[in-house]
mmCIF file of C-alpha atoms in Angstrom:
data_model
loop_
_atom_site.group_PDB
_atom_site.id
_atom_site.type_symbol
_atom_site.label_atom_id
_atom_site.label_comp_id
_atom_site.label_asym_id
_atom_site.label_seq_id
_atom_site.Cartn_x
_atom_site.Cartn_y
_atom_site.Cartn_z
ATOM 1 C CA MET A 132 -0.111 -0.040 0.033
ATOM 2 C CA THR A 133 3.014 2.355 0.879
ATOM 3 C CA ALA A 134 4.368 1.306 -2.521
ATOM 4 C CA SER A 135 1.174 2.349 -4.044
ATOM 5 C CA LEU A 136 0.792 5.849 -2.708
ATOM 6 C CA ALA A 137 4.569 6.564 -3.391
ATOM 7 C CA ALA A 138 4.269 5.609 -6.945
ATOM 8 C CA ALA A 139 1.107 7.719 -7.146
ATOM 9 C CA GLY A 140 3.147 10.508 -5.546
ATOM 10 C CA ALA A 141 5.809 10.504 -8.083
ATOM 11 C CA ALA A 142 3.296 10.063 -10.773
ATOM 12 C CA GLY A 143 1.854 13.414 -9.699
ATOM 13 C CA THR A 144 5.290 15.036 -9.291
ATOM 14 C CA ALA A 145 6.742 14.125 -12.654
ATOM 15 C CA PRO A 146 7.490 16.687 -15.090
ATOM 16 C CA GLY A 147 5.796 17.429 -18.366
ATOM 17 C CA PRO A 148 6.917 16.732 -21.550
ATOM 18 C CA GLY A 149 9.289 19.756 -21.546
ATOM 19 C CA PRO A 150 8.954 23.780 -21.056
ATOM 20 C CA GLY A 151 6.859 25.787 -23.439
ATOM 21 C CA PRO A 152 4.997 28.981 -24.248
ATOM 22 C CA ALA A 153 1.971 29.225 -21.414
ATOM 23 C CA PRO A 154 -1.366 28.641 -23.570
ATOM 24 C CA ALA A 155 -2.796 32.140 -24.393
ATOM 25 C CA ARG A 156 -6.372 32.619 -22.576
ATOM 26 C CA ALA A 157 -9.266 32.795 -24.900
ATOM 27 C CA THR A 158 -10.994 36.286 -24.569
ATOM 28 C CA ALA A 159 -14.707 36.603 -25.281
ATOM 29 C CA THR A 160 -14.985 39.262 -28.052
ATOM 30 C CA PRO A 161 -18.573 41.187 -27.371
ATOM 31 C CA PRO A 162 -20.791 41.300 -30.298
ATOM 32 C CA ALA A 163 -20.749 44.308 -32.409
ATOM 33 C CA THR A 164 -23.667 46.801 -31.687
ATOM 34 C CA PRO A 165 -25.666 47.624 -34.798
ATOM 35 C CA ALA A 166 -26.064 51.430 -35.880
ATOM 36 C CA PRO A 167 -29.563 52.314 -34.341
ATOM 37 C CA ALA A 168 -31.959 53.057 -37.173
ATOM 38 C CA PRO A 169 -33.693 56.598 -37.234
ATOM 39 C CA ALA A 170 -36.643 55.974 -35.309
ATOM 40 C CA ARG A 171 -39.821 56.777 -37.325
ATOM 41 C CA GLY A 172 -41.680 58.196 -34.402
ATOM 42 C CA ALA A 173 -39.197 61.256 -34.445
ATOM 43 C CA ARG A 174 -39.488 61.528 -38.042
ATOM 44 C CA GLY A 175 -43.415 61.298 -37.953
ATOM 45 C CA ALA A 176 -43.570 64.164 -34.914
ATOM 46 C CA ARG A 177 -41.236 66.595 -36.960
ATOM 47 C CA GLY A 178 -43.545 66.068 -40.100
ATOM 48 C CA SER A 179 -46.572 66.740 -38.066
ATOM 49 C CA ALA A 180 -44.930 69.751 -36.390
ATOM 50 C CA LEU A 181 -44.127 71.148 -40.005
ATOM 51 C CA LEU A 182 -47.762 70.151 -41.312
ATOM 52 C CA SER A 183 -49.013 72.185 -38.356
ATOM 53 C CA ARG A 184 -47.038 75.261 -38.399
ATOM 54 C CA THR A 185 -47.651 75.410 -42.326
ATOM 55 C CA ALA A 186 -51.547 75.326 -41.709
ATOM 56 C CA VAL A 187 -51.324 77.927 -38.860
ATOM 57 C CA ASN A 188 -49.449 80.097 -41.327
ATOM 58 C CA ALA A 189 -51.604 79.766 -44.454
ATOM 59 C CA VAL A 190 -54.780 80.548 -41.868
ATOM 60 C CA LEU A 191 -52.755 83.755 -40.729
ATOM 61 C CA LEU A 192 -52.268 84.723 -44.205
ATOM 62 C CA LEU A 193 -55.723 84.245 -45.222
ATOM 63 C CA VAL A 194 -56.710 86.393 -42.143
ATOM 64 C CA ALA A 195 -53.900 89.029 -42.903
ATOM 65 C CA ALA A 196 -55.112 89.047 -46.658
ATOM 66 C CA TYR A 197 -59.052 89.741 -45.609
ATOM 67 C CA ALA A 198 -58.277 92.227 -43.240
ATOM 68 C CA LEU A 199 -55.670 94.325 -45.696
ATOM 69 C CA MET A 200 -57.744 94.106 -48.961
ATOM 70 C CA PRO A 201 -60.054 96.575 -48.070
ATOM 71 C CA LEU A 202 -57.350 98.954 -47.005
ATOM 72 C CA ALA A 203 -55.434 98.194 -50.224
ATOM 73 C CA TRP A 204 -58.656 98.914 -52.408
ATOM 74 C CA LEU A 205 -59.026 102.398 -50.102
ATOM 75 C CA VAL A 206 -55.679 103.592 -50.576
ATOM 76 C CA LEU A 207 -55.623 102.722 -54.785
ATOM 77 C CA ALA A 208 -58.937 104.229 -54.949
ATOM 78 C CA ALA A 209 -58.234 107.192 -53.154
ATOM 79 C CA THR A 210 -55.181 108.183 -55.822
ATOM 80 C CA LYS A 211 -57.667 107.647 -58.764
ATOM 81 C CA ASN A 212 -59.836 110.496 -60.418
ATOM 82 C CA ARG A 213 -63.370 110.033 -60.958
ATOM 83 C CA ARG A 214 -63.439 108.274 -64.285
ATOM 84 C CA ASP A 215 -60.626 105.960 -63.290
ATOM 85 C CA LEU A 216 -62.286 104.945 -60.413
ATOM 86 C CA PHE A 217 -65.508 103.448 -62.426
ATOM 87 C CA ALA A 218 -63.534 102.340 -65.616
ATOM 88 C CA THR A 219 -60.471 100.579 -64.107
ATOM 89 C CA ASP A 220 -59.908 97.311 -61.961
ATOM 90 C CA PRO A 221 -60.404 97.707 -58.305
ATOM 91 C CA TYR A 222 -57.018 97.032 -57.810
ATOM 92 C CA ALA A 223 -55.220 98.544 -60.815
ATOM 93 C CA LEU A 224 -53.634 101.604 -60.827
ATOM 94 C CA GLY A 225 -54.645 104.796 -62.774
ATOM 95 C CA ASP A 226 -53.984 108.192 -63.136
ATOM 96 C CA PHE A 227 -52.495 109.425 -59.918
ATOM 97 C CA SER A 228 -54.631 112.115 -58.488
ATOM 98 C CA LEU A 229 -54.580 111.880 -54.626
ATOM 99 C CA LEU A 230 -53.187 115.118 -54.250
ATOM 100 C CA GLY A 231 -55.808 116.761 -56.243
ATOM 101 C CA ASN A 232 -58.522 114.659 -54.492
ATOM 102 C CA LEU A 233 -57.173 115.836 -51.296
ATOM 103 C CA GLY A 234 -57.244 119.384 -52.358
ATOM 104 C CA GLU A 235 -61.020 118.858 -53.085
ATOM 105 C CA VAL A 236 -61.799 117.041 -49.652
ATOM 106 C CA PHE A 237 -60.435 119.842 -47.820
ATOM 107 C CA THR A 238 -62.308 122.968 -49.960
ATOM 108 C CA TYR A 239 -65.684 121.219 -50.699
ATOM 109 C CA ASN A 240 -68.115 123.211 -49.033
ATOM 110 C CA ASP A 241 -66.059 126.041 -47.287
ATOM 111 C CA GLY A 242 -63.594 123.441 -45.863
ATOM 112 C CA ILE A 243 -66.363 121.684 -43.717
ATOM 113 C CA PHE A 244 -64.334 118.353 -43.640
ATOM 114 C CA GLY A 245 -61.626 120.133 -42.113
ATOM 115 C CA ARG A 246 -63.960 121.186 -39.228
ATOM 116 C CA TRP A 247 -65.430 117.625 -38.723
ATOM 117 C CA LEU A 248 -61.801 116.345 -38.369
ATOM 118 C CA ALA A 249 -60.973 119.144 -35.647
ATOM 119 C CA ASN A 250 -64.259 118.057 -33.973
ATOM 120 C CA SER A 251 -63.173 114.209 -33.878
ATOM 121 C CA LEU A 252 -60.070 114.976 -32.737
ATOM 122 C CA LEU A 253 -61.381 117.383 -29.784
ATOM 123 C CA TYR A 254 -64.050 114.407 -28.935
ATOM 124 C CA THR A 255 -61.403 111.738 -28.952
ATOM 125 C CA VAL A 256 -58.766 113.516 -27.387
ATOM 126 C CA VAL A 257 -60.483 114.874 -24.653
ATOM 127 C CA GLY A 258 -62.997 112.062 -24.194
ATOM 128 C CA SER A 259 -60.504 109.703 -24.160
ATOM 129 C CA THR A 260 -57.747 111.170 -21.512
ATOM 130 C CA LEU A 261 -61.033 112.030 -19.098
ATOM 131 C CA SER A 262 -62.274 108.452 -19.516
ATOM 132 C CA ALA A 263 -58.936 106.952 -19.057
ATOM 133 C CA LEU A 264 -58.197 109.016 -16.218
ATOM 134 C CA ILE A 265 -61.664 108.201 -14.525
ATOM 135 C CA SER A 266 -61.268 104.384 -15.412
ATOM 136 C CA VAL A 267 -57.912 104.191 -14.024
ATOM 137 C CA ALA A 268 -58.707 106.122 -10.559
ATOM 138 C CA CYS A 269 -61.954 103.721 -10.339
ATOM 139 C CA GLY A 270 -59.706 100.522 -10.817
ATOM 140 C CA TYR A 271 -57.118 102.126 -8.607
ATOM 141 C CA ALA A 272 -59.596 102.550 -5.935
ATOM 142 C CA PHE A 273 -60.996 98.889 -6.096
ATOM 143 C CA HIS A 274 -57.937 97.613 -5.697
ATOM 144 C CA ALA A 275 -56.334 99.689 -2.907
ATOM 145 C CA TYR A 276 -59.117 100.170 -0.706
ATOM 146 C CA GLU A 277 -61.804 97.968 1.436
ATOM 147 C CA PHE A 278 -65.178 99.370 1.776
ATOM 148 C CA ARG A 279 -68.684 98.083 2.106
ATOM 149 C CA HIS A 280 -70.081 95.876 -0.773
ATOM 150 C CA LYS A 281 -67.036 96.548 -3.170
ATOM 151 C CA GLU A 282 -67.045 93.184 -4.868
ATOM 152 C CA LYS A 283 -71.127 93.512 -5.658
ATOM 153 C CA LEU A 284 -70.536 96.947 -6.643
ATOM 154 C CA PHE A 285 -67.713 95.670 -9.164
ATOM 155 C CA GLY A 286 -70.220 93.095 -10.396
ATOM 156 C CA VAL A 287 -72.426 96.075 -11.389
ATOM 157 C CA VAL A 288 -69.506 97.618 -13.161
ATOM 158 C CA LEU A 289 -68.877 94.071 -15.017
ATOM 159 C CA ALA A 290 -72.801 93.937 -15.814
ATOM 160 C CA GLY A 291 -72.355 97.215 -17.602
ATOM 161 C CA ILE A 292 -69.994 95.677 -19.866
ATOM 162 C CA LEU A 293 -72.661 93.278 -21.336
ATOM 163 C CA VAL A 294 -74.846 96.274 -22.140
ATOM 164 C CA PRO A 295 -74.750 96.955 -25.721
ATOM 165 C CA ALA A 296 -73.911 100.841 -26.284
ATOM 166 C CA THR A 297 -76.893 101.168 -28.904
ATOM 167 C CA VAL A 298 -79.046 100.034 -26.267
ATOM 168 C CA LEU A 299 -78.270 103.150 -24.151
ATOM 169 C CA GLN A 300 -78.507 105.687 -26.919
ATOM 170 C CA LEU A 301 -82.337 106.202 -26.651
ATOM 171 C CA PRO A 302 -82.091 106.788 -22.839
ATOM 172 C CA LEU A 303 -79.039 108.955 -23.128
ATOM 173 C CA TYR A 304 -80.787 111.064 -26.018
ATOM 174 C CA LEU A 305 -84.044 111.697 -23.504
ATOM 175 C CA MET A 306 -81.562 112.584 -20.667
ATOM 176 C CA ALA A 307 -79.656 115.125 -22.843
ATOM 177 C CA SER A 308 -83.157 116.322 -24.185
ATOM 178 C CA ALA A 309 -84.401 116.941 -20.615
ATOM 179 C CA ALA A 310 -81.284 118.956 -19.959
ATOM 180 C CA GLY A 311 -81.165 120.993 -22.712
ATOM 181 C CA ALA A 312 -77.967 119.524 -24.002
ATOM 182 C CA VAL A 313 -79.027 117.772 -27.336
ATOM 183 C CA ASN A 314 -77.007 118.989 -30.424
ATOM 184 C CA THR A 315 -73.899 120.215 -28.231
ATOM 185 C CA TYR A 316 -70.559 119.203 -27.708
ATOM 186 C CA TRP A 317 -71.396 117.863 -24.211
ATOM 187 C CA SER A 318 -74.423 115.557 -25.607
ATOM 188 C CA TYR A 319 -71.753 113.535 -27.422
ATOM 189 C CA LEU A 320 -68.523 113.917 -25.140
ATOM 190 C CA VAL A 321 -69.976 113.248 -21.903
ATOM 191 C CA PRO A 322 -71.625 109.696 -22.325
ATOM 192 C CA ALA A 323 -68.216 108.787 -23.821
ATOM 193 C CA LEU A 324 -66.356 109.331 -20.257
ATOM 194 C CA VAL A 325 -68.538 106.378 -18.906
ATOM 195 C CA ASN A 326 -66.298 103.279 -19.717
ATOM 196 C CA PRO A 327 -67.017 99.740 -17.479
ATOM 197 C CA PHE A 328 -64.786 97.760 -19.613
ATOM 198 C CA GLY A 329 -61.871 100.533 -18.841
ATOM 199 C CA VAL A 330 -62.519 100.140 -15.009
ATOM 200 C CA TYR A 331 -62.361 96.676 -15.220
ATOM 201 C CA LEU A 332 -59.007 96.612 -17.004
ATOM 202 C CA ALA A 333 -57.768 99.406 -14.673
ATOM 203 C CA ARG A 334 -58.487 97.064 -11.569
ATOM 204 C CA VAL A 335 -56.504 94.228 -13.201
ATOM 205 C CA PHE A 336 -53.683 96.540 -13.942
ATOM 206 C CA ALA A 337 -53.512 97.845 -10.436
ATOM 207 C CA GLU A 338 -53.401 94.235 -9.286
ATOM 208 C CA GLY A 339 -50.667 93.447 -11.212
ATOM 209 C CA TYR A 340 -48.571 96.857 -11.106
ATOM 210 C CA VAL A 341 -49.141 98.364 -7.595
ATOM 211 C CA PRO A 342 -48.279 95.972 -4.717
ATOM 212 C CA ASP A 343 -49.825 96.461 -1.586
ATOM 213 C CA GLU A 344 -46.375 96.951 0.325
ATOM 214 C CA VAL A 345 -45.779 100.141 -1.925
ATOM 215 C CA LEU A 346 -48.932 101.776 -0.855
ATOM 216 C CA ALA A 347 -48.173 100.643 2.942
ATOM 217 C CA ALA A 348 -44.665 102.321 2.729
ATOM 218 C CA GLY A 349 -45.920 105.213 1.391
ATOM 219 C CA ARG A 350 -48.708 105.680 4.072
ATOM 220 C CA VAL A 351 -46.293 104.596 6.547
ATOM 221 C CA ASP A 352 -44.025 107.969 5.456
ATOM 222 C CA GLY A 353 -46.870 110.265 5.625
ATOM 223 C CA ALA A 354 -48.248 110.533 2.037
ATOM 224 C CA GLY A 355 -52.004 111.522 1.643
ATOM 225 C CA GLU A 356 -54.142 109.259 -0.528
ATOM 226 C CA LEU A 357 -54.294 111.444 -3.207
ATOM 227 C CA ARG A 358 -50.577 112.264 -3.558
ATOM 228 C CA LEU A 359 -49.909 108.259 -3.003
ATOM 229 C CA PHE A 360 -52.243 108.030 -6.442
ATOM 230 C CA ALA A 361 -50.869 110.821 -8.358
ATOM 231 C CA HIS A 362 -46.888 110.561 -7.166
ATOM 232 C CA VAL A 363 -46.670 107.040 -6.490
ATOM 233 C CA SER A 364 -49.504 104.880 -8.079
ATOM 234 C CA PHE A 365 -50.292 106.509 -11.194
ATOM 235 C CA PRO A 366 -46.449 106.190 -12.714
ATOM 236 C CA MET A 367 -46.835 102.754 -12.186
ATOM 237 C CA LEU A 368 -50.240 102.434 -13.852
ATOM 238 C CA TRP A 369 -48.914 104.346 -17.029
ATOM 239 C CA PRO A 370 -48.638 101.461 -19.572
ATOM 240 C CA GLY A 371 -52.383 100.499 -18.375
ATOM 241 C CA PHE A 372 -53.433 104.332 -18.756
ATOM 242 C CA VAL A 373 -52.193 104.407 -22.259
ATOM 243 C CA THR A 374 -54.037 100.986 -23.283
ATOM 244 C CA ILE A 375 -57.381 102.299 -21.892
ATOM 245 C CA PHE A 376 -56.828 105.570 -23.594
ATOM 246 C CA LEU A 377 -56.171 103.843 -27.072
ATOM 247 C CA PHE A 378 -59.091 101.572 -26.430
ATOM 248 C CA THR A 379 -61.231 104.472 -25.780
ATOM 249 C CA PHE A 380 -59.760 106.329 -28.422
ATOM 250 C CA THR A 381 -60.914 104.212 -31.076
ATOM 251 C CA ALA A 382 -64.149 103.807 -29.378
ATOM 252 C CA ILE A 383 -65.095 107.538 -29.405
ATOM 253 C CA TRP A 384 -63.552 107.893 -32.903
ATOM 254 C CA ASN A 385 -66.051 105.250 -34.436
ATOM 255 C CA ASN A 386 -68.925 106.198 -32.182
ATOM 256 C CA PHE A 387 -71.191 107.019 -35.255
ATOM 257 C CA TYR A 388 -74.518 105.997 -33.955
ATOM 258 C CA GLY A 389 -74.003 108.085 -31.042
ATOM 259 C CA ALA A 390 -73.143 111.392 -33.113
ATOM 260 C CA LEU A 391 -76.383 110.270 -35.507
ATOM 261 C CA THR A 392 -78.532 110.524 -32.391
ATOM 262 C CA MET A 393 -77.184 113.558 -30.608
ATOM 263 C CA LEU A 394 -76.171 115.861 -33.472
ATOM 264 C CA ASN A 395 -78.247 117.970 -35.953
ATOM 265 C CA ASP A 396 -75.689 120.564 -37.074
ATOM 266 C CA GLU A 397 -73.344 119.566 -39.744
ATOM 267 C CA ARG A 398 -70.736 122.091 -38.024
ATOM 268 C CA LEU A 399 -70.729 119.516 -35.015
ATOM 269 C CA TYR A 400 -70.421 116.211 -37.056
ATOM 270 C CA PRO A 401 -67.455 114.059 -36.156
ATOM 271 C CA VAL A 402 -65.789 113.219 -39.431
ATOM 272 C CA SER A 403 -67.318 109.684 -39.610
ATOM 273 C CA LEU A 404 -70.894 111.111 -39.403
ATOM 274 C CA GLY A 405 -69.850 113.641 -41.914
ATOM 275 C CA LEU A 406 -68.560 111.158 -44.324
ATOM 276 C CA PHE A 407 -72.032 109.345 -43.915
ATOM 277 C CA MET A 408 -73.808 112.499 -44.816
ATOM 278 C CA TRP A 409 -71.868 112.711 -48.228
ATOM 279 C CA ASN A 410 -72.268 108.847 -48.932
ATOM 280 C CA ARG A 411 -76.199 109.110 -48.985
ATOM 281 C CA SER A 412 -75.890 111.913 -51.220
ATOM 282 C CA VAL A 413 -73.675 110.252 -53.861
ATOM 283 C CA TYR A 414 -76.780 109.237 -56.010
ATOM 284 C CA GLN A 415 -77.901 112.735 -56.331
ATOM 285 C CA GLN A 416 -74.190 114.435 -56.534
ATOM 286 C CA PRO A 417 -71.647 111.656 -58.187
ATOM 287 C CA GLU A 418 -69.115 114.278 -57.473
ATOM 288 C CA LEU A 419 -69.010 113.143 -53.748
ATOM 289 C CA TYR A 420 -67.840 109.683 -54.793
ATOM 290 C CA PRO A 421 -63.980 110.254 -54.833
ATOM 291 C CA LEU A 422 -64.562 112.810 -51.786
ATOM 292 C CA VAL A 423 -65.895 110.007 -49.782
ATOM 293 C CA ILE A 424 -63.150 107.591 -50.609
ATOM 294 C CA THR A 425 -60.318 110.032 -50.076
ATOM 295 C CA GLY A 426 -61.816 111.393 -47.152
ATOM 296 C CA SER A 427 -62.319 107.771 -45.603
ATOM 297 C CA LEU A 428 -58.695 107.478 -46.189
ATOM 298 C CA VAL A 429 -57.861 110.490 -44.206
ATOM 299 C CA ALA A 430 -60.237 109.641 -41.280
ATOM 300 C CA VAL A 431 -57.803 106.412 -41.047
ATOM 301 C CA VAL A 432 -54.436 108.284 -40.601
ATOM 302 C CA PRO A 433 -55.091 109.711 -36.959
ATOM 303 C CA LEU A 434 -55.926 106.090 -35.485
ATOM 304 C CA VAL A 435 -52.881 104.565 -37.283
ATOM 305 C CA LEU A 436 -50.618 107.388 -35.719
ATOM 306 C CA ALA A 437 -52.060 106.970 -32.307
ATOM 307 C CA PHE A 438 -51.255 103.137 -32.330
ATOM 308 C CA LEU A 439 -47.907 103.389 -33.782
ATOM 309 C CA GLY A 440 -46.836 106.422 -31.432
ATOM 310 C CA LEU A 441 -47.844 104.567 -28.326
ATOM 311 C CA GLN A 442 -47.339 101.265 -29.347
ATOM 312 C CA ARG A 443 -44.542 100.537 -26.666
ATOM 313 C CA PHE A 444 -46.626 101.264 -23.747
ATOM 314 C CA TRP A 445 -49.932 99.241 -24.610
ATOM 315 C CA ARG A 446 -47.713 96.266 -26.082
ATOM 316 C CA SER A 447 -46.431 96.061 -22.305
ATOM 317 C CA GLY A 448 -49.580 96.893 -20.632
ATOM 318 C CA LEU A 449 -51.616 94.112 -22.390
ATOM 319 C CA THR A 450 -49.540 91.535 -20.813
ATOM 320 C CA ALA A 451 -50.154 93.141 -16.798
ATOM 321 C CA GLY A 452 -51.573 90.858 -14.402
ATOM 322 C CA ALA A 453 -51.012 87.749 -16.678
ATOM 323 C CA VAL A 454 -48.252 86.136 -13.969
ATOM 324 C CA LYS A 455 -48.592 86.579 -10.421
#
């Protein structure tokens, strides 16, 4: 048994066939990862977004064309004489007669059109300024003060927005007639001072622009309420004031029905009512047709200038209150 164990030990320790290089270990090579194929879902999403933008831009172009085509016709028609106005295509150019047409507009009937234009500027500038100031003061009061039935009163103001202006013309006419103010500047100007929508906007602006902490600090420093409004709050509310002014300016400038109800003297007419009276007479006096078109073009200019001159204020004011 001892010999067997010795023989087994000798066999286990016997040298091998000879020295040689150690066998190399086999390393597993990972399979190559295939390049990812472009995702069909991403391409579909990009195509859908492009299609959506194209559709939206097409709709916007149609809306812009619909809005600008009448203005383009007005500009082109105002440059034509009476013969080209009816003999040429509506969007074709004719003999350039704009300066002559303007001269006829401002000299016809002793220059009554210039008086109408001045009346419109008086009504709109004075009325819009006072109306915007009243609206801002009321909106500021709804924001800055607590008083009894405040929200109920503000609900009444909101209800006034829902009432069409034409519904109020007959009651306003009866009130002006009882006061003896019919056919005066006041009968057209005073109703324009009341603007429920302006009060609503002014409160929104005040909540977005005038922090309560500023008002509290001003009262601690001894500022009175009138001074606090005029010197602290009103400068903050200036974008809101300009926005309400522009909205009211447009509304008063285009207030044809109010002028038709209240005014009988053509020397008091605004430009919208005056052009209507000219247009009503074109069948008896065809020479008035170019005057109506050119006068309409002139009547658009103050609105365009007002918006271009004050756009940096009202554009910033439109976002007031959007973010808390």
